[in-house]
Structures are given as C-alpha cells and as structure tokens.
PDB file of C-alpha atoms and ligand atoms in Angstrom:
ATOM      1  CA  UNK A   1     -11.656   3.913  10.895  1.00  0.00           C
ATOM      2  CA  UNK A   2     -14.524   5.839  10.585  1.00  0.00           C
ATOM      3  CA  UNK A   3     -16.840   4.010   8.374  1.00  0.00           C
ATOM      4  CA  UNK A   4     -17.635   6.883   6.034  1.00  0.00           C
ATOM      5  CA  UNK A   5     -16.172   6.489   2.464  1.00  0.00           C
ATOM      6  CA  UNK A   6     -13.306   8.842   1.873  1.00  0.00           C
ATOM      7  CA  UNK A   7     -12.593   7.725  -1.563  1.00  0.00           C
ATOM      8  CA  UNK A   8     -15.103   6.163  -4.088  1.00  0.00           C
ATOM      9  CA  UNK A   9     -14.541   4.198  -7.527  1.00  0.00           C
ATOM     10  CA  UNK A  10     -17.523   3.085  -9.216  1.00  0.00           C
ATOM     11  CA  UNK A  11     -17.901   0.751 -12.432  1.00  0.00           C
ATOM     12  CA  UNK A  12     -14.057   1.675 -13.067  1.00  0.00           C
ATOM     13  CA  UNK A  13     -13.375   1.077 -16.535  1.00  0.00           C
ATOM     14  CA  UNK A  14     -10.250   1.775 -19.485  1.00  0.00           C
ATOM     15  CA  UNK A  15     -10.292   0.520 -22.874  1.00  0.00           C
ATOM     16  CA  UNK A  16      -6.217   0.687 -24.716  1.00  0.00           C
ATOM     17  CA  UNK A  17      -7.113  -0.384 -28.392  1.00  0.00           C
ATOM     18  CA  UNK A  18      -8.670  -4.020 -27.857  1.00  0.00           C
ATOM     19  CA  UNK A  19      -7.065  -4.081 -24.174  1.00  0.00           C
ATOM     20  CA  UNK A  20      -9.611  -3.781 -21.520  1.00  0.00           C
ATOM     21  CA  UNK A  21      -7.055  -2.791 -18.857  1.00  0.00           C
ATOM     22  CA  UNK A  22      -9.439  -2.078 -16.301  1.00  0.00           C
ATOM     23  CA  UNK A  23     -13.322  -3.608 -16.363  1.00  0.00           C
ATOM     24  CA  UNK A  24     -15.813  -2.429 -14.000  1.00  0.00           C
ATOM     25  CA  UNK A  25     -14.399  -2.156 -10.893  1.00  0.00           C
ATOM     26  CA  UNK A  26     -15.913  -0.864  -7.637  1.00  0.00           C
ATOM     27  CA  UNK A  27     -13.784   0.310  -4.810  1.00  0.00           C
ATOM     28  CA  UNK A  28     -14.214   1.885  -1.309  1.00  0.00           C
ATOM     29  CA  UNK A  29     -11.875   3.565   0.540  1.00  0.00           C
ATOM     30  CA  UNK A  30     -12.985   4.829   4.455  1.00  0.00           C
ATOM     31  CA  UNK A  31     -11.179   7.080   6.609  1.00  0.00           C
ATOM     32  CA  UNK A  32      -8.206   5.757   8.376  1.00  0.00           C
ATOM     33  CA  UNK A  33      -8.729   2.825   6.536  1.00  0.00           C
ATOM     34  CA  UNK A  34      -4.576   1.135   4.696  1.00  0.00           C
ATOM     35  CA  UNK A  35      -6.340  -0.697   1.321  1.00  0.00           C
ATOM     36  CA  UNK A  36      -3.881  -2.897   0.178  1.00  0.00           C
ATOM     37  CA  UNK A  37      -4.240  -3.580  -3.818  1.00  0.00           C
ATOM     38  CA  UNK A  38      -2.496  -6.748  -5.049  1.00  0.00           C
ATOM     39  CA  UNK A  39      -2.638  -8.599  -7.973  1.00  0.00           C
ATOM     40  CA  UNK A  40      -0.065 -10.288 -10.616  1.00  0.00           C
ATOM     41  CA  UNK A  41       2.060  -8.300 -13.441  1.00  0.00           C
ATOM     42  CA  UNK A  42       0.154  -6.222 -15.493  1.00  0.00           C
ATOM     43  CA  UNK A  43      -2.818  -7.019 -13.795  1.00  0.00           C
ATOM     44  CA  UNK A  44      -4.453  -3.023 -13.548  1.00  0.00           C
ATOM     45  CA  UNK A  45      -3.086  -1.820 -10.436  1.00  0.00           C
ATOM     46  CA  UNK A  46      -1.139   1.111 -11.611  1.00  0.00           C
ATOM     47  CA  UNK A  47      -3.561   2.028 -14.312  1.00  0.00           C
ATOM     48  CA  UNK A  48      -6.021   1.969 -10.929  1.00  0.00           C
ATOM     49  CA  UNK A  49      -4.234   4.889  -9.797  1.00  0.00           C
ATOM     50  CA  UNK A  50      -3.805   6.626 -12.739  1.00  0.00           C
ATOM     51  CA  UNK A  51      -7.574   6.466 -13.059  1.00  0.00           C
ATOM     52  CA  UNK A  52      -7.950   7.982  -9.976  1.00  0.00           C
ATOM     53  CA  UNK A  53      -5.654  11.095 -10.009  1.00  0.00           C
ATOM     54  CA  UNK A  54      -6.551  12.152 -13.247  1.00  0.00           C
ATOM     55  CA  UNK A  55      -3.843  11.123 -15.704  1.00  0.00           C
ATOM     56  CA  UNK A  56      -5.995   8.744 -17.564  1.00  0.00           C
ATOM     57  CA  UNK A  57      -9.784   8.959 -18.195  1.00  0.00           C
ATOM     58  CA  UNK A  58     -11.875   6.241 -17.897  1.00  0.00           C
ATOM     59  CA  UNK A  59     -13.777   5.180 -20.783  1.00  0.00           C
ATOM     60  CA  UNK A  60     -16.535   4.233 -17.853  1.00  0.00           C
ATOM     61  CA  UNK A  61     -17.176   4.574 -14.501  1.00  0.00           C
ATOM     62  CA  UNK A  62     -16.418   7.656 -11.553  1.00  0.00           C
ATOM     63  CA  UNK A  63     -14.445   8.480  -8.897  1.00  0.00           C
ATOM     64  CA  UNK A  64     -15.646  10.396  -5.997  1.00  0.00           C
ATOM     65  CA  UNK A  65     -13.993  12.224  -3.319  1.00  0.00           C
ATOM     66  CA  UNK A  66     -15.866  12.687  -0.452  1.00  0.00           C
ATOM     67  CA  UNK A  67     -18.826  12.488  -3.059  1.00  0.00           C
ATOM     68  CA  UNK A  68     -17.622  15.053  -5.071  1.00  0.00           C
ATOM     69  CA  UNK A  69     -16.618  13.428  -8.547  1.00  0.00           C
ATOM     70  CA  UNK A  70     -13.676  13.773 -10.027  1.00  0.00           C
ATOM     71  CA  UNK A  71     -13.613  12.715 -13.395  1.00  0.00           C
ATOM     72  CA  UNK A  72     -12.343  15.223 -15.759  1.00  0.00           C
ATOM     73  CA  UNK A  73     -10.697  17.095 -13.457  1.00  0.00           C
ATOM     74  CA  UNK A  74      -6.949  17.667 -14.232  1.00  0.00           C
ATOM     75  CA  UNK A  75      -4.594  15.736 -11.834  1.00  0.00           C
ATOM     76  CA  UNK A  76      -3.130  19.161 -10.415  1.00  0.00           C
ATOM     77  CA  UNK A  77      -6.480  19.822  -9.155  1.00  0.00           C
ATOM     78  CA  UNK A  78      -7.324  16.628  -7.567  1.00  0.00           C
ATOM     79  CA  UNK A  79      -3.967  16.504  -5.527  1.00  0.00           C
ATOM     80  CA  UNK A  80      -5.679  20.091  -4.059  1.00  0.00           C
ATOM     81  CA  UNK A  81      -8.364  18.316  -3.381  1.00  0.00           C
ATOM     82  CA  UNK A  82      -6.555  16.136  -1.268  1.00  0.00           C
ATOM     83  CA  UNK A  83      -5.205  13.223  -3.339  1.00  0.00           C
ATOM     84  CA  UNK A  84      -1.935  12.367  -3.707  1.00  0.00           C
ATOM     85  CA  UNK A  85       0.663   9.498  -4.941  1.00  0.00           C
ATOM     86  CA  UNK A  86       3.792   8.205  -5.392  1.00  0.00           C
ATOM     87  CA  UNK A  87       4.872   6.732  -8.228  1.00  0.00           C
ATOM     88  CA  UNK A  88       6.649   2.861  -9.070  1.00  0.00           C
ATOM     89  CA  UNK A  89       9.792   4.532 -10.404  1.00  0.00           C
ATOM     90  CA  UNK A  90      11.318   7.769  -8.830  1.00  0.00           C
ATOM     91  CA  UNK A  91       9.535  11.042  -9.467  1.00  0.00           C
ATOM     92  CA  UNK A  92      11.956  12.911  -7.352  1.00  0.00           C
ATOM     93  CA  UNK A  93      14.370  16.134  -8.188  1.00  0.00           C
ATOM     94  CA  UNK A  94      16.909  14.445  -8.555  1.00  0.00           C
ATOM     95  CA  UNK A  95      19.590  17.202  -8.424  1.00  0.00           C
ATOM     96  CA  UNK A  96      17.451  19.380  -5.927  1.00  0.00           C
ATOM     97  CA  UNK A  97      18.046  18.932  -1.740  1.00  0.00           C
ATOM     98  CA  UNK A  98      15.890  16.181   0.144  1.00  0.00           C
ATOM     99  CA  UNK A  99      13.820  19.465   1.498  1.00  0.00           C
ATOM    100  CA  UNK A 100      13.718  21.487  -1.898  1.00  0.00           C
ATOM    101  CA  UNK A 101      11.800  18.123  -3.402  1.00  0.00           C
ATOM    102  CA  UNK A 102       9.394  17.960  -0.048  1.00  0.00           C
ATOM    103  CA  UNK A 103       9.231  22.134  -0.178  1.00  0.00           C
ATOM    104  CA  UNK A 104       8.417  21.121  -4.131  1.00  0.00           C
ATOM    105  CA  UNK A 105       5.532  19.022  -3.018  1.00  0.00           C
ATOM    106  CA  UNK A 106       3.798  21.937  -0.941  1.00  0.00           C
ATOM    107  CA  UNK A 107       3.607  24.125  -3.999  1.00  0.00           C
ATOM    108  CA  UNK A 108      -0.118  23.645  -4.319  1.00  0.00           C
ATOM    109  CA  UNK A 109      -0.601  24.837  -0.627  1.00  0.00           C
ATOM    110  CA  UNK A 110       1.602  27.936  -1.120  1.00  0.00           C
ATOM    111  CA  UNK A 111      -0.115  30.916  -2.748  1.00  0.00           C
ATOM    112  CA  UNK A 112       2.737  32.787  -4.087  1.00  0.00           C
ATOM    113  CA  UNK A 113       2.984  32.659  -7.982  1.00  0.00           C
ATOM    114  CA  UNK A 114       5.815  34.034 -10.452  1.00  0.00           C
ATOM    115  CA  UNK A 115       4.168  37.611 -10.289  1.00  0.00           C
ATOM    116  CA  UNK A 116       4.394  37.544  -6.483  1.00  0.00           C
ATOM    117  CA  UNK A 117       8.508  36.716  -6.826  1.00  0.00           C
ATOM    118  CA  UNK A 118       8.589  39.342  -9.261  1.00  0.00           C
ATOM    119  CA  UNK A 119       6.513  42.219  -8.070  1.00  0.00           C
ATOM    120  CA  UNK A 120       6.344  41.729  -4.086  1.00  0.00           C
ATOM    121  CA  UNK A 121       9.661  39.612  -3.160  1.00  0.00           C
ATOM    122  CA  UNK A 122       9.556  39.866   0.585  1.00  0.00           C
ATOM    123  CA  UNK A 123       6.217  38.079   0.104  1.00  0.00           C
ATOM    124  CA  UNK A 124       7.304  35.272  -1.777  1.00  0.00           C
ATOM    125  CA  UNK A 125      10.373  35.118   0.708  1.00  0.00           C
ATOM    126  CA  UNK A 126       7.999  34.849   3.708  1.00  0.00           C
ATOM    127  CA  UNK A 127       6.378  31.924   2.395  1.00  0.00           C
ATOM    128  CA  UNK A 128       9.383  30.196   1.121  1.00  0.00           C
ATOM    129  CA  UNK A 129      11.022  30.542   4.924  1.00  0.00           C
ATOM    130  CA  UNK A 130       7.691  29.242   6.177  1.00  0.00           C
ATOM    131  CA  UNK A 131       7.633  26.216   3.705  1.00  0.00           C
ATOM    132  CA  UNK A 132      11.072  25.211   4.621  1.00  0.00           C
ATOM    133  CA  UNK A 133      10.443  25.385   8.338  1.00  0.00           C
ATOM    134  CA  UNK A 134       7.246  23.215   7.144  1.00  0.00           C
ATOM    135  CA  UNK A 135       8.969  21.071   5.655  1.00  0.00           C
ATOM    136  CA  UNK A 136      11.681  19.949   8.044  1.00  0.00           C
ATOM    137  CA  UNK A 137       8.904  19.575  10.680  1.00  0.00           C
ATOM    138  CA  UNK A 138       7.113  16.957   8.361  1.00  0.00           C
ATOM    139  CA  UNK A 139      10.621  15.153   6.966  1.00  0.00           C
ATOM    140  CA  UNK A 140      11.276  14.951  10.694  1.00  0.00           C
ATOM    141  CA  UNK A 141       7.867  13.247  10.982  1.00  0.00           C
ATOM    142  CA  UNK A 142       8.776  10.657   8.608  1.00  0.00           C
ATOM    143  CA  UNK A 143      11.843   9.601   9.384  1.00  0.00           C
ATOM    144  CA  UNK A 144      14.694  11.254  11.326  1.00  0.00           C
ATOM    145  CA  UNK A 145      17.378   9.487   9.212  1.00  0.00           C
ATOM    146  CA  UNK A 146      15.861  11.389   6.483  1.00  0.00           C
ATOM    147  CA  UNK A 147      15.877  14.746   7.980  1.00  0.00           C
ATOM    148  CA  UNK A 148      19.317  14.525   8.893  1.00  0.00           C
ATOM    149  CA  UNK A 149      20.473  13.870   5.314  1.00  0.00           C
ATOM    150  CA  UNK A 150      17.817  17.204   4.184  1.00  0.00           C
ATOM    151  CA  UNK A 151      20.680  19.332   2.454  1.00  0.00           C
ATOM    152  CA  UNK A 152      21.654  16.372   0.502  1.00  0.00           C
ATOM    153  CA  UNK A 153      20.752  15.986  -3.336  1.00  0.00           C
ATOM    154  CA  UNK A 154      17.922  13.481  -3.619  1.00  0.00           C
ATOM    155  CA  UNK A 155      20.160  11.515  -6.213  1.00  0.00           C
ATOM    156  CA  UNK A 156      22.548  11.030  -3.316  1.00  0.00           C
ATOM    157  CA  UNK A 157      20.330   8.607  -0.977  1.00  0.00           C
ATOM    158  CA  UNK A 158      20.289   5.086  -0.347  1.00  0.00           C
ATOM    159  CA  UNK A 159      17.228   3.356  -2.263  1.00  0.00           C
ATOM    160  CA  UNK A 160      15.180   3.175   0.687  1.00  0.00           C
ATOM    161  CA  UNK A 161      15.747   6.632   1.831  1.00  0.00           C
ATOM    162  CA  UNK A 162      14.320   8.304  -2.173  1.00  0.00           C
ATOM    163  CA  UNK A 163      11.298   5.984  -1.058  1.00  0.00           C
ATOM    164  CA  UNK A 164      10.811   7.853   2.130  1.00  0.00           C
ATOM    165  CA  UNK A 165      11.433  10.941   0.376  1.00  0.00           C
ATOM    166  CA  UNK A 166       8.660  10.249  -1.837  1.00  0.00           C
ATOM    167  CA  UNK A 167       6.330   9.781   0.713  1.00  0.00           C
ATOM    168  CA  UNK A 168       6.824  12.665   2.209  1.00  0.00           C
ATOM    169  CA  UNK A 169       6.905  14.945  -0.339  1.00  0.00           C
ATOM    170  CA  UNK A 170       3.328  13.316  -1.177  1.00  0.00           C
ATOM    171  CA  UNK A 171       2.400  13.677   2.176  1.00  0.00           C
ATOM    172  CA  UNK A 172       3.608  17.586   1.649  1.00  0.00           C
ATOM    173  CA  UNK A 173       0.395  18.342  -0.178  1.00  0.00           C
ATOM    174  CA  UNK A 174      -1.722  17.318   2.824  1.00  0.00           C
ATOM    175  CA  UNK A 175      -3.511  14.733   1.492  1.00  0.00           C
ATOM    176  CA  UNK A 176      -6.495  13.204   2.858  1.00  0.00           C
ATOM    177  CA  UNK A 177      -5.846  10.203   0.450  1.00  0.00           C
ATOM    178  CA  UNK A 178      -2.126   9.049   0.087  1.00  0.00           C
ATOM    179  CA  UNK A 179      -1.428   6.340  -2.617  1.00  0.00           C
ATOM    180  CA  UNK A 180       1.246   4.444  -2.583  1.00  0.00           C
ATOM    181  CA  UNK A 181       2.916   2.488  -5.776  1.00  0.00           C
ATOM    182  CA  UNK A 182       4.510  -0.008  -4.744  1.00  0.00           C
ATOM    183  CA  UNK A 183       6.586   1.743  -2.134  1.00  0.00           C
ATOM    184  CA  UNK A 184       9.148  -1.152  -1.101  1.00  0.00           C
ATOM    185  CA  UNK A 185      10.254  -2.052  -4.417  1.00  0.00           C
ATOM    186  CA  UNK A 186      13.665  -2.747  -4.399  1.00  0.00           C
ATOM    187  CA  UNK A 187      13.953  -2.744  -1.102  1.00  0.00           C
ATOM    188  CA  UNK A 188      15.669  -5.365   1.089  1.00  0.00           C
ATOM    189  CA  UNK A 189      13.916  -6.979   4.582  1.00  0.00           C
ATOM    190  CA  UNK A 190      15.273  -4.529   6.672  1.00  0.00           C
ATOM    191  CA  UNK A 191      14.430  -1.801   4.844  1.00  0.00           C
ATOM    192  CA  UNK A 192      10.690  -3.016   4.401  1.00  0.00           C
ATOM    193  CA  UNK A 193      10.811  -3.570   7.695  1.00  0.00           C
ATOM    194  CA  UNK A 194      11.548  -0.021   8.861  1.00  0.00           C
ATOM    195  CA  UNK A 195       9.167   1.379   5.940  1.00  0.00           C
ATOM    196  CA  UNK A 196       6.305  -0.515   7.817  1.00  0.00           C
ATOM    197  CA  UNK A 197       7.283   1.113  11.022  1.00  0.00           C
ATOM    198  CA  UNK A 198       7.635   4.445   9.211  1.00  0.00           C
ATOM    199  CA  UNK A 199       4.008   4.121   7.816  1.00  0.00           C
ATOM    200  CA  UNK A 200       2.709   2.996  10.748  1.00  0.00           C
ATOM    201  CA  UNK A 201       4.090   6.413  12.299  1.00  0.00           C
ATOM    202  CA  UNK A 202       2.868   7.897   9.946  1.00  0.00           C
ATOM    203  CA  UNK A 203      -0.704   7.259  10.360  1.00  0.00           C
ATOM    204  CA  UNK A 204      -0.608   7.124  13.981  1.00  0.00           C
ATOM    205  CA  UNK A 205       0.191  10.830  13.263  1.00  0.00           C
ATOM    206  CA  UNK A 206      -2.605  11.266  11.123  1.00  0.00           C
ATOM    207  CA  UNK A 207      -5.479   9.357  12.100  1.00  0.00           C
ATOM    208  CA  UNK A 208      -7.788  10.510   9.134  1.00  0.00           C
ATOM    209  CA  UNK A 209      -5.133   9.723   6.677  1.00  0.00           C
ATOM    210  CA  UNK A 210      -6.553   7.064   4.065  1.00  0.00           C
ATOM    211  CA  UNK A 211      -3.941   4.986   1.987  1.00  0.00           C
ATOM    212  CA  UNK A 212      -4.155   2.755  -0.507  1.00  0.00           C
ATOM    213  CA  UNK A 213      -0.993   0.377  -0.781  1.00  0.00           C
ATOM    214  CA  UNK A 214       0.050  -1.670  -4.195  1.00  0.00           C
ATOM    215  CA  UNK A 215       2.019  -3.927  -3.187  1.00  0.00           C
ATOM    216  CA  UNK A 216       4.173  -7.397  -4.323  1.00  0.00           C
ATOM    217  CA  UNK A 217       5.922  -7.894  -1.159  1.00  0.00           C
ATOM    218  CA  UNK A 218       3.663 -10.108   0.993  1.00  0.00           C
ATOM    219  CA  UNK A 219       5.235  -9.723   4.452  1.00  0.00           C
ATOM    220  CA  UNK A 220       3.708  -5.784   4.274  1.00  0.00           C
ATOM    221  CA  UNK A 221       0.326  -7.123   2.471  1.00  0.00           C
ATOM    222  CA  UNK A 222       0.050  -8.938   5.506  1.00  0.00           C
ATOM    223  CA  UNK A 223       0.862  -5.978   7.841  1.00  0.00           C
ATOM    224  CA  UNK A 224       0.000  -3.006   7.218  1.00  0.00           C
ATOM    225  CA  UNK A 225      -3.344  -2.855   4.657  1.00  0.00           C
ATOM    226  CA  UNK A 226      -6.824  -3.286   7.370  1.00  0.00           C
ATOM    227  CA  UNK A 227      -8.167  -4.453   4.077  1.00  0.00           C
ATOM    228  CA  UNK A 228      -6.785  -6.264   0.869  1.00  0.00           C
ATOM    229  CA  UNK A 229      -8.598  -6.000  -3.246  1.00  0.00           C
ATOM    230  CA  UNK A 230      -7.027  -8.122  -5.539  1.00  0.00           C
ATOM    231  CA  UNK A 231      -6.894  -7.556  -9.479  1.00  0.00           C
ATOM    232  CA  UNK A 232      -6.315  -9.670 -12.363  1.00  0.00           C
ATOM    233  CA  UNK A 233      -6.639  -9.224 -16.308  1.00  0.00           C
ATOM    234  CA  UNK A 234      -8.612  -5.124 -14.721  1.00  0.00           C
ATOM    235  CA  UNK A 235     -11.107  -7.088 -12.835  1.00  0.00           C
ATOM    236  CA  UNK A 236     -11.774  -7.127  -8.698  1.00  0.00           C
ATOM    237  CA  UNK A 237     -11.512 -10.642  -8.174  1.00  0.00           C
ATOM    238  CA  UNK A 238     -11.189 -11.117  -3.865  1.00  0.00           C
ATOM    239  CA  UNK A 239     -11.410  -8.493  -1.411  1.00  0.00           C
ATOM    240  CA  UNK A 240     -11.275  -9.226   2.434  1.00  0.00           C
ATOM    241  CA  UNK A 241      -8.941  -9.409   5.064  1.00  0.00           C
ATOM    242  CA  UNK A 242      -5.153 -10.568   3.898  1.00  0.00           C
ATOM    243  CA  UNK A 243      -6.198 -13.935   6.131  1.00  0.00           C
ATOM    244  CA  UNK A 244      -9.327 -14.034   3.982  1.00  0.00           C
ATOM    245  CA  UNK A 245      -7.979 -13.677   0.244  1.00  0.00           C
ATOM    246  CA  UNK A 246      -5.089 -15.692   0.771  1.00  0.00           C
ATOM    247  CA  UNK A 247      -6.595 -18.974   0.809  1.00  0.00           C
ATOM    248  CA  UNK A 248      -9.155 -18.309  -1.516  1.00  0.00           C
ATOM    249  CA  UNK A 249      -8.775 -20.667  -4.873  1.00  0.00           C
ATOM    250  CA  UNK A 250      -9.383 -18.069  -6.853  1.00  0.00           C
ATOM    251  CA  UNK A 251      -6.369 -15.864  -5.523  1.00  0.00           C
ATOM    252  CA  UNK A 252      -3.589 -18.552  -5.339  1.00  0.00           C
ATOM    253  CA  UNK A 253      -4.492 -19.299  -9.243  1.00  0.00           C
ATOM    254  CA  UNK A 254      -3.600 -15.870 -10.040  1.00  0.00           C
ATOM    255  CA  UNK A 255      -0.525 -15.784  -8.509  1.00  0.00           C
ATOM    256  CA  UNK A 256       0.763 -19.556  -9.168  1.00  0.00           C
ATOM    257  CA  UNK A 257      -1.716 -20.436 -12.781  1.00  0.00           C
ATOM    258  CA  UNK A 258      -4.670 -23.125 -12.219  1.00  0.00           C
ATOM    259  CA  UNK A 259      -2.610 -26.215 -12.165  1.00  0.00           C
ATOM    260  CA  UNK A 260      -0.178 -25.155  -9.265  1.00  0.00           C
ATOM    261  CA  UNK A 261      -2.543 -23.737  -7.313  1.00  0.00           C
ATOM    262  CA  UNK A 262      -4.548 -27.178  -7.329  1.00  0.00           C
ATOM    263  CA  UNK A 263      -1.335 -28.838  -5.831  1.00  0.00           C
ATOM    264  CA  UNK A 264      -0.907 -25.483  -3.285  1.00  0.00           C
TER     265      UNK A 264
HETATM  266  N1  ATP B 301      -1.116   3.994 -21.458  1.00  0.00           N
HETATM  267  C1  ATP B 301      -1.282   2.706 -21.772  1.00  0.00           C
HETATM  268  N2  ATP B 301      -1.418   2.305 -23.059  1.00  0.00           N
HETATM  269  C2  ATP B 301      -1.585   1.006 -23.380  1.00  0.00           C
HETATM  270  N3  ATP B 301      -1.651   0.006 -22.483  1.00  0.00           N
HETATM  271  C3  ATP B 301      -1.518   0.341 -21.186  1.00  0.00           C
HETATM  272  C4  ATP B 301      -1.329   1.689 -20.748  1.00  0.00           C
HETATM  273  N4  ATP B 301      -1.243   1.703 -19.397  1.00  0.00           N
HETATM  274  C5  ATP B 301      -1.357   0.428 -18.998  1.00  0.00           C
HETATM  275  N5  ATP B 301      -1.532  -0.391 -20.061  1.00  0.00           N
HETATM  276  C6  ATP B 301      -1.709  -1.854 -20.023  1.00  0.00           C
HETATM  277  O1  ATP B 301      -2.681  -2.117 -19.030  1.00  0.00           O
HETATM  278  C7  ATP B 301      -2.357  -3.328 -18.347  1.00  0.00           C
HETATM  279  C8  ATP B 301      -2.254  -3.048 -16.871  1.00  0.00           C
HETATM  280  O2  ATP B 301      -1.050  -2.321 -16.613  1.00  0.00           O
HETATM  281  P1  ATP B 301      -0.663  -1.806 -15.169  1.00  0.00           P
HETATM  282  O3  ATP B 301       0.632  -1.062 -15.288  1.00  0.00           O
HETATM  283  O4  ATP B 301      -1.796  -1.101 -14.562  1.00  0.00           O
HETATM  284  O5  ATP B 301      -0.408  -3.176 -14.387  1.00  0.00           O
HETATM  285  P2  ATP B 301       0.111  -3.412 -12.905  1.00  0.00           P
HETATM  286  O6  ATP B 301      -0.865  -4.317 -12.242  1.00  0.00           O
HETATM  287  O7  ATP B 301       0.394  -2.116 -12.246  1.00  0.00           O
HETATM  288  O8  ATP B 301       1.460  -4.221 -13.173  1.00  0.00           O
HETATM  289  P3  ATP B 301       2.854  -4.298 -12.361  1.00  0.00           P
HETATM  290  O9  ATP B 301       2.578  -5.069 -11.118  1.00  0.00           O
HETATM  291  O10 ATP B 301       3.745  -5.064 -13.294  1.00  0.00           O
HETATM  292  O11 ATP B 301       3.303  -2.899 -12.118  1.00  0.00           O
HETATM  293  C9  ATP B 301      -1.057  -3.853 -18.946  1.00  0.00           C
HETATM  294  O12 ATP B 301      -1.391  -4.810 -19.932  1.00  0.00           O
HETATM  295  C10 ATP B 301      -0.451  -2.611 -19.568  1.00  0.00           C
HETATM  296  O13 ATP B 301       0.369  -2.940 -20.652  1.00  0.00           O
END
C-alpha cells in the first residue's frame, strides 16, 4: 500500500423519507489497500456503494477520487474515471457468451460508437477483434476455469463461476477502484475458498488495484480485507484490523443484540 488515498468519502449521508440510511460517514480508501465493509442486514453497506458510483445522491457529504469529487457525476462517468462494481444479485448478460459480457464491460474504453459501425465498419471491426483478444487475456487472468468455459452463455455457469465473471467484467473497465458486493454469496467453502485465491491473484497482478469488499462470510473478512469498517443503522461504528473489531463490545452487539453479546 501506498499510503496516499485513492478513494475518499466524507460526512457520507442519505435521507429515504424518515430513514436515515446512511449518517455521516467518513471513509478512506489507499492504494493497494482490500477495505473490507461489514455490518448486519440492512445496515448501509450497499447503499455505501451506491453512494459512491453515482446511482444515489447523497443528501450530504462527497466522494473524491483521487481528490477530484464526484458527486453529481452520472455513474457511466465515474466507472471512466476508474470506479467500478459488482453488484449483490447478477448483473450479467445472461444470454450473451462469458467473453461478450467481459467484451461488454470494456465498452467505456473502446471508442467506436453506432456511427463508427455504420459509416466506417472495418474500424469498428478492428476494435471489436482487439477487445476480444483483450478480453480472453484478462478472463485468463482471473481464472482459467473461466476462460475455458468463454463461448458459453453466462446463464450456463455454475454459481461461483457468474461471480468470477462479474469480477472480471468489472475489472474490464480498468478500474483503479474495484468494489465488490458481497462477492461469495451463495457460495459454498470451497468455492470461497478458491474466490480468495482468485482475488488474491488478482491483486498480485495489479498492485495499485484498490478494493473494497462487503462481505457476511467471516472466513474472507478475516483474509483478504488489510483493513475492516463496520456499519450499523448508516453509521461507522469500528474500523481496524479484522483482529481489532472483532472483539470490540460494540461489534459483537451488532451482530448477536446487547444481551448475547454480554454472555459472548
Ligand atoms: N432506494 C431506497 N429507498 C428506500 N430505502 C432504501 C433504499 N435503498 C436502501 N434503503 C434502505 O436503507 C437501509 C440500508 O440498506 P442497504 O441495502 O444499504 O443495507 P445492507 O447493509 O447492504 O444490507 P444487506 O446486508 O442485507 O445487503 C435499509 O433499511 C434499506 O431498506
């Protein structure tokens, strides 16, 4: 890690009606740094994100980017800029190939438009040849399981493999900040196992790569994130090493309620 601050949130705030589903919350994100973001049900997480790449607003509070702020950009424009996700339920193509959806997640780094299809062809063709050589080089990066299975329909994989996919098309758009939404949901141990080796390739690839990580499944909280922010009810409650925030009182109450965490 670097120790300069990729990503920036500051006094992070969203107001639904009377809900205050996220309330003043400061985050840093450095280069190279795996944030892990935890916290129970309905705590804020995902509304973090949203925040973030554009598709809500906050009511209060800015995001920066390498000190450039974000807020009211539209989200197309801050995945150029170099932020991108994946989502807690499957964004993918589902009828498209495994490479069409990564090829799909390049589109803001390819220039060609409609008129250039339309009006200079052998352009458009160029760049679509170079974008599928692209991206089979980066599926292979990922995961070779899931560049063997790239002519397949995305609706076809295994759970674990439309994860991976998702990653990659994310990482398509050469991000400098990747988040992740819970990326081993409904996965089994194995599986998470071999998505914490794939992210761990992953970043050992790309050493300026900055993630942040929501996750439930404690085995990866432990593993992968340098650095772990938990959430309840939209606010930063604990922030530290896993080893850190998981003994802290006020953590194990929001997980297990006051009165079981006493008894912990
Ligand atoms: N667009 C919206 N309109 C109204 N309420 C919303 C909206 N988005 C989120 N919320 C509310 O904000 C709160 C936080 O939701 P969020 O999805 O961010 O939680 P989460 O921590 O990601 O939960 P989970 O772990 O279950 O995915 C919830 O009470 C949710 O109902």
């Amino acid at each position: 890690m670097s120790g300069h601050a990729v990503l920036r949130g500051e006094g992070l705030t969203i107001r639904f009606g009377g809900l205050v589903a996220m309330d003043d919350v400061d985050f840093v994100l450095e280069a190279g740094e795996i944030l892990g973001v935890i916290g129970p049900n309905g705590a804020g997480k995902s509304t973090l994100f949203n925040l973030i790449t554009g598709l809500y607003r906050p009511s209060a509070g800015k995001v920066f980017l390498n000190d450039r702020p974000l807020n009211g950009l539209p989200a197309h424009r801050i995945v150029q800029m170099g932020v991108s996700r994946t989502f807690q339920s499957s964004r993918l193509f589902a009828d498209l190939s495994v490479l069409d959806n990564v090829i799909i997640g390049m589109h803001s780094r390819t220039h060609s438009g409609v008129f250039d299809a339309l009006l200079r062809p052998s352009k458009a063709r160029g760049e679509l040849q170079q974008a599928a050589a692209k991206a089979g080089d980066l599926l292979r990066s990922v995961s070779a399981s899931l560049y063997d299975q790239r002519e397949r329909a995305a609706s076809e994989l295994a759970q674990a493999d439309r994860r991976r996919l998702e990653i990659a098309r994310a990482l398509a758009a050469e991000p400098k900040v990747l988040l992740l939404d819970e990326p081993s949901s409904g996965m089994d141990d194995r599986d998470t196992d071999a998505l914490i080796a794939d992210i761990r390739g992953i970043t050992a690839r790309r050493p300026e790569l900055s993630i942040m990580i929501i996750e439930h499944d404690m085995r990866l909280v432990a593993e992968l994130p340098h650095r772990v922010m938990v959430i309840e009810y939209g606010r930063k409650i604990a922030e530290g090493s896993f080893q850190d925030i998981r003994n802290m009182p006020r953590v194990q109450e929001a997980y297990l309620g006051r009165k079981a965490a006493a008894h912990a």
